Short mmCIF file of N, CA, C and O in Angstrom, two decimals:
data_model
loop_
_atom_site.label_atom_id
_atom_site.label_comp_id
_atom_site.label_asym_id
_atom_site.label_seq_id
_atom_site.Cartn_x
_atom_site.Cartn_y
_atom_site.Cartn_z
N MET L 26 85.07 -3.93 -13.06
CA MET L 26 83.71 -3.46 -12.93
C MET L 26 83.68 -2.29 -11.94
O MET L 26 84.31 -2.36 -10.90
N ARG L 27 82.96 -1.25 -12.30
CA ARG L 27 82.87 -0.07 -11.44
C ARG L 27 81.76 -0.23 -10.43
O ARG L 27 80.72 -0.77 -10.73
N ARG L 28 82.02 0.30 -9.28
CA ARG L 28 80.98 0.31 -8.24
C ARG L 28 80.48 1.73 -8.07
O ARG L 28 81.27 2.66 -8.07
N CYS L 29 79.21 1.88 -7.95
CA CYS L 29 78.64 3.19 -7.68
C CYS L 29 78.60 3.38 -6.18
O CYS L 29 78.10 2.53 -5.44
N VAL L 30 79.13 4.49 -5.75
CA VAL L 30 79.14 4.78 -4.34
C VAL L 30 78.24 5.99 -4.10
O VAL L 30 78.39 7.02 -4.75
N VAL L 31 77.33 5.84 -3.20
CA VAL L 31 76.44 6.94 -2.87
C VAL L 31 77.08 7.70 -1.72
O VAL L 31 77.38 7.15 -0.67
N GLU L 32 77.33 8.97 -1.97
CA GLU L 32 77.90 9.81 -0.92
C GLU L 32 76.84 10.76 -0.43
O GLU L 32 76.09 11.32 -1.22
N TYR L 33 76.82 10.97 0.82
CA TYR L 33 75.92 11.96 1.40
C TYR L 33 76.75 13.20 1.69
O TYR L 33 77.70 13.15 2.47
N LEU L 34 76.41 14.28 1.03
CA LEU L 34 77.15 15.51 1.20
C LEU L 34 76.59 16.28 2.38
O LEU L 34 75.41 16.19 2.69
N PRO L 35 77.43 17.07 3.00
CA PRO L 35 76.92 17.90 4.08
C PRO L 35 75.89 18.90 3.54
O PRO L 35 75.91 19.26 2.37
N LEU L 36 75.00 19.33 4.40
CA LEU L 36 73.93 20.24 4.00
C LEU L 36 74.48 21.52 3.39
O LEU L 36 73.91 22.05 2.43
N THR L 37 75.60 21.99 3.86
CA THR L 37 76.18 23.22 3.32
C THR L 37 76.57 23.03 1.86
O THR L 37 76.46 23.95 1.06
N SER L 38 77.00 21.84 1.47
CA SER L 38 77.35 21.59 0.08
C SER L 38 76.12 21.70 -0.81
O SER L 38 76.18 22.23 -1.91
N TYR L 39 75.00 21.19 -0.34
CA TYR L 39 73.77 21.31 -1.12
C TYR L 39 73.34 22.77 -1.24
O TYR L 39 72.90 23.22 -2.28
N LYS L 40 73.50 23.51 -0.16
CA LYS L 40 73.16 24.94 -0.19
C LYS L 40 74.05 25.69 -1.16
O LYS L 40 73.59 26.54 -1.92
N ASP L 41 75.34 25.37 -1.13
CA ASP L 41 76.28 26.02 -2.05
C ASP L 41 75.92 25.70 -3.50
O ASP L 41 75.96 26.57 -4.37
N GLU L 42 75.59 24.44 -3.75
CA GLU L 42 75.23 24.02 -5.11
C GLU L 42 73.93 24.72 -5.54
O GLU L 42 73.81 25.17 -6.67
N TYR L 43 72.98 24.83 -4.63
CA TYR L 43 71.74 25.53 -4.92
C TYR L 43 72.02 26.99 -5.27
O TYR L 43 71.48 27.51 -6.24
N GLN L 44 72.87 27.63 -4.48
CA GLN L 44 73.20 29.04 -4.74
C GLN L 44 73.90 29.20 -6.09
O GLN L 44 73.65 30.15 -6.83
N ARG L 45 74.77 28.25 -6.42
CA ARG L 45 75.47 28.30 -7.71
C ARG L 45 74.49 28.16 -8.86
O ARG L 45 74.51 28.95 -9.82
N ILE L 46 73.58 27.20 -8.76
CA ILE L 46 72.58 26.98 -9.82
C ILE L 46 71.64 28.18 -9.91
O ILE L 46 71.29 28.63 -11.00
N LYS L 47 71.25 28.71 -8.77
CA LYS L 47 70.37 29.88 -8.76
C LYS L 47 71.06 31.06 -9.43
O LYS L 47 70.44 31.78 -10.23
N GLY L 48 72.35 31.26 -9.17
CA GLY L 48 73.11 32.34 -9.81
C GLY L 48 73.16 32.16 -11.32
O GLY L 48 73.01 33.13 -12.08
N LEU L 49 73.37 30.92 -11.76
CA LEU L 49 73.40 30.65 -13.20
C LEU L 49 72.04 30.91 -13.83
O LEU L 49 71.95 31.47 -14.93
N TYR L 50 70.98 30.54 -13.14
CA TYR L 50 69.63 30.75 -13.65
C TYR L 50 69.32 32.24 -13.77
O TYR L 50 68.79 32.70 -14.79
N VAL L 51 69.68 33.02 -12.75
CA VAL L 51 69.45 34.47 -12.78
C VAL L 51 70.25 35.09 -13.91
O VAL L 51 69.76 35.95 -14.65
N SER L 52 71.48 34.63 -14.09
CA SER L 52 72.32 35.13 -15.18
C SER L 52 71.70 34.81 -16.53
O SER L 52 71.68 35.66 -17.44
N LEU L 53 71.17 33.62 -16.68
CA LEU L 53 70.51 33.23 -17.92
C LEU L 53 69.30 34.11 -18.19
O LEU L 53 69.08 34.56 -19.31
N LEU L 54 68.51 34.38 -17.16
CA LEU L 54 67.35 35.25 -17.32
C LEU L 54 67.76 36.65 -17.76
O LEU L 54 67.10 37.26 -18.60
N GLN L 55 68.85 37.15 -17.21
CA GLN L 55 69.33 38.48 -17.60
C GLN L 55 69.76 38.50 -19.06
O GLN L 55 69.46 39.44 -19.80
N VAL L 56 70.45 37.47 -19.48
CA VAL L 56 70.89 37.39 -20.88
C VAL L 56 69.68 37.30 -21.81
O VAL L 56 69.65 37.94 -22.87
N LEU L 57 68.69 36.52 -21.43
CA LEU L 57 67.48 36.42 -22.26
C LEU L 57 66.75 37.75 -22.33
O LEU L 57 66.23 38.11 -23.40
N GLU L 58 66.72 38.50 -21.25
CA GLU L 58 66.09 39.82 -21.26
C GLU L 58 66.85 40.77 -22.19
O GLU L 58 66.24 41.51 -22.96
N GLN L 59 68.18 40.72 -22.15
CA GLN L 59 68.99 41.55 -23.05
C GLN L 59 68.73 41.17 -24.50
O GLN L 59 68.64 42.03 -25.38
N LYS L 60 68.61 39.87 -24.75
CA LYS L 60 68.32 39.39 -26.11
C LYS L 60 66.97 39.92 -26.58
O LYS L 60 66.84 40.40 -27.71
N ASN L 61 65.97 39.85 -25.72
CA ASN L 61 64.65 40.35 -26.08
C ASN L 61 64.68 41.84 -26.36
O ASN L 61 64.05 42.32 -27.31
N GLN L 62 65.41 42.60 -25.55
CA GLN L 62 65.53 44.05 -25.77
C GLN L 62 66.22 44.33 -27.10
O GLN L 62 65.81 45.24 -27.84
N ALA L 63 67.26 43.57 -27.41
CA ALA L 63 67.97 43.76 -28.68
C ALA L 63 67.06 43.44 -29.86
O ALA L 63 67.07 44.14 -30.88
N GLU L 64 66.26 42.37 -29.74
CA GLU L 64 65.32 42.02 -30.80
C GLU L 64 64.28 43.11 -31.00
O GLU L 64 63.93 43.45 -32.13
N GLN L 65 63.78 43.67 -29.90
CA GLN L 65 62.79 44.74 -30.00
C GLN L 65 63.39 45.98 -30.65
O GLN L 65 62.74 46.64 -31.47
N ALA L 66 64.63 46.30 -30.29
CA ALA L 66 65.30 47.45 -30.90
C ALA L 66 65.49 47.22 -32.40
O ALA L 66 65.30 48.13 -33.21
N LEU L 67 65.87 46.01 -32.76
CA LEU L 67 66.05 45.68 -34.18
C LEU L 67 64.73 45.77 -34.94
O LEU L 67 64.68 46.31 -36.05
N GLU L 68 63.65 45.26 -34.34
CA GLU L 68 62.34 45.34 -34.98
C GLU L 68 61.92 46.79 -35.16
O GLU L 68 61.35 47.15 -36.20
N ALA L 69 62.20 47.63 -34.18
CA ALA L 69 61.86 49.06 -34.29
C ALA L 69 62.67 49.71 -35.41
O ALA L 69 62.15 50.52 -36.18
N GLU L 70 63.94 49.35 -35.52
CA GLU L 70 64.80 49.90 -36.58
C GLU L 70 64.29 49.46 -37.95
O GLU L 70 64.23 50.26 -38.89
N ILE L 71 63.90 48.21 -38.07
CA ILE L 71 63.38 47.71 -39.34
C ILE L 71 62.08 48.43 -39.70
O ILE L 71 61.89 48.84 -40.85
N ALA L 72 61.20 48.60 -38.71
CA ALA L 72 59.94 49.29 -38.96
C ALA L 72 60.19 50.74 -39.39
O ALA L 72 59.53 51.23 -40.31
N MET L 73 61.16 51.40 -38.76
CA MET L 73 61.48 52.78 -39.14
C MET L 73 62.00 52.84 -40.58
O MET L 73 61.59 53.69 -41.36
N ARG L 74 62.88 51.93 -40.92
CA ARG L 74 63.44 51.94 -42.28
C ARG L 74 62.38 51.59 -43.33
O ARG L 74 62.38 52.16 -44.42
N LEU L 75 61.48 50.68 -43.00
CA LEU L 75 60.39 50.38 -43.93
C LEU L 75 59.48 51.60 -44.11
O LEU L 75 59.02 51.88 -45.22
N ALA L 76 59.24 52.32 -43.02
CA ALA L 76 58.43 53.53 -43.11
C ALA L 76 59.13 54.57 -43.99
O ALA L 76 58.48 55.27 -44.77
N GLN L 77 60.45 54.68 -43.87
CA GLN L 77 61.20 55.61 -44.72
C GLN L 77 61.08 55.21 -46.19
O GLN L 77 60.94 56.07 -47.06
N LEU L 78 61.15 53.92 -46.46
CA LEU L 78 60.99 53.46 -47.85
C LEU L 78 59.59 53.76 -48.36
O LEU L 78 59.42 54.21 -49.50
N ASP L 79 58.58 53.52 -47.52
CA ASP L 79 57.20 53.77 -47.93
C ASP L 79 56.95 55.25 -48.19
O ASP L 79 56.22 55.62 -49.11
N SER L 80 57.57 56.12 -47.38
CA SER L 80 57.34 57.56 -47.54
C SER L 80 58.20 58.18 -48.64
O SER L 80 58.00 59.33 -49.01
N GLY L 81 59.18 57.43 -49.12
CA GLY L 81 60.06 57.96 -50.15
C GLY L 81 61.27 58.68 -49.59
O GLY L 81 62.07 59.25 -50.33
N ALA L 82 61.43 58.71 -48.26
CA ALA L 82 62.58 59.36 -47.64
C ALA L 82 63.87 58.57 -47.88
O ALA L 82 64.95 59.13 -47.83
N ALA L 83 63.73 57.30 -48.17
CA ALA L 83 64.89 56.46 -48.47
C ALA L 83 64.60 55.68 -49.75
O ALA L 83 63.44 55.41 -50.08
N VAL L 84 65.65 55.35 -50.46
CA VAL L 84 65.51 54.65 -51.73
C VAL L 84 66.44 53.45 -51.72
O VAL L 84 67.60 53.55 -51.32
N LEU L 85 65.92 52.32 -52.17
CA LEU L 85 66.76 51.14 -52.34
C LEU L 85 67.51 51.26 -53.66
O LEU L 85 66.92 51.62 -54.68
N MET L 86 68.80 50.98 -53.61
CA MET L 86 69.59 51.08 -54.85
C MET L 86 70.28 49.75 -55.09
O MET L 86 70.74 49.11 -54.15
N ASP L 87 70.38 49.40 -56.35
CA ASP L 87 71.18 48.23 -56.68
C ASP L 87 72.64 48.67 -56.76
O ASP L 87 72.97 49.83 -56.53
N GLY L 88 73.51 47.78 -57.08
CA GLY L 88 74.93 48.08 -57.09
C GLY L 88 75.32 49.21 -58.03
O GLY L 88 76.09 50.09 -57.70
N GLU L 89 74.74 49.19 -59.23
CA GLU L 89 75.07 50.22 -60.22
C GLU L 89 74.58 51.60 -59.78
O GLU L 89 75.30 52.59 -59.88
N MET L 90 73.35 51.66 -59.27
CA MET L 90 72.82 52.95 -58.80
C MET L 90 73.64 53.49 -57.63
O MET L 90 73.94 54.68 -57.55
N ALA L 91 74.01 52.60 -56.72
CA ALA L 91 74.79 53.02 -55.56
C ALA L 91 76.16 53.54 -55.99
O ALA L 91 76.66 54.53 -55.45
N LEU L 92 76.77 52.89 -56.98
CA LEU L 92 78.07 53.32 -57.47
C LEU L 92 77.97 54.69 -58.13
O LEU L 92 78.82 55.57 -57.89
N GLN L 93 76.94 54.91 -58.92
CA GLN L 93 76.75 56.22 -59.54
C GLN L 93 76.53 57.30 -58.48
O GLN L 93 77.08 58.40 -58.58
N GLN L 94 75.73 57.00 -57.47
CA GLN L 94 75.47 57.96 -56.40
C GLN L 94 76.77 58.31 -55.66
O GLN L 94 77.02 59.46 -55.33
N LEU L 95 77.59 57.30 -55.41
CA LEU L 95 78.86 57.51 -54.74
C LEU L 95 79.79 58.38 -55.58
O LEU L 95 80.44 59.29 -55.06
N LYS L 96 79.83 58.15 -56.88
CA LYS L 96 80.65 58.97 -57.77
C LYS L 96 80.17 60.42 -57.76
O LYS L 96 80.98 61.35 -57.70
N GLN L 97 78.86 60.61 -57.79
CA GLN L 97 78.32 61.97 -57.78
C GLN L 97 78.67 62.69 -56.48
O GLN L 97 79.05 63.87 -56.49
N ARG L 98 78.57 62.00 -55.37
CA ARG L 98 78.92 62.62 -54.09
C ARG L 98 80.41 62.97 -54.04
O ARG L 98 80.80 64.02 -53.54
N SER L 99 81.25 62.06 -54.55
CA SER L 99 82.69 62.32 -54.57
C SER L 99 83.02 63.53 -55.42
O SER L 99 83.84 64.38 -55.05
N LEU L 100 82.39 63.61 -56.60
CA LEU L 100 82.64 64.74 -57.48
C LEU L 100 82.12 66.04 -56.86
O LEU L 100 82.73 67.10 -57.02
N ALA L 101 81.02 65.99 -56.14
CA ALA L 101 80.46 67.17 -55.50
C ALA L 101 81.42 67.68 -54.40
O ALA L 101 81.56 68.88 -54.22
N ARG L 102 82.05 66.78 -53.71
CA ARG L 102 83.00 67.20 -52.67
C ARG L 102 84.26 67.84 -53.27
O ARG L 102 84.78 68.80 -52.75
N VAL L 103 84.72 67.25 -54.37
CA VAL L 103 85.94 67.75 -55.01
C VAL L 103 85.65 69.07 -55.70
O VAL L 103 86.44 70.02 -55.64
N GLY L 104 84.53 69.17 -56.37
CA GLY L 104 84.19 70.31 -57.20
C GLY L 104 83.62 71.43 -56.43
O GLY L 104 83.88 72.32 -55.82
#
């Protein structure tokens, strides 16, 4: 049978543990802020591309159309 032993740590150990946890928390907040910035950048990119589609500046192509476009570009470079 195991016995639970209550140890009283010196005050400096509690301070060290507090500083360690605080550092981890600050690091987590920084990572979450970077994640939010990346999400905002992605949303802006999506909005820009949707605007391009709406204005006709960009066209969605299926596989066959994309292949034909690629062939035309290749032939234009060679010719």
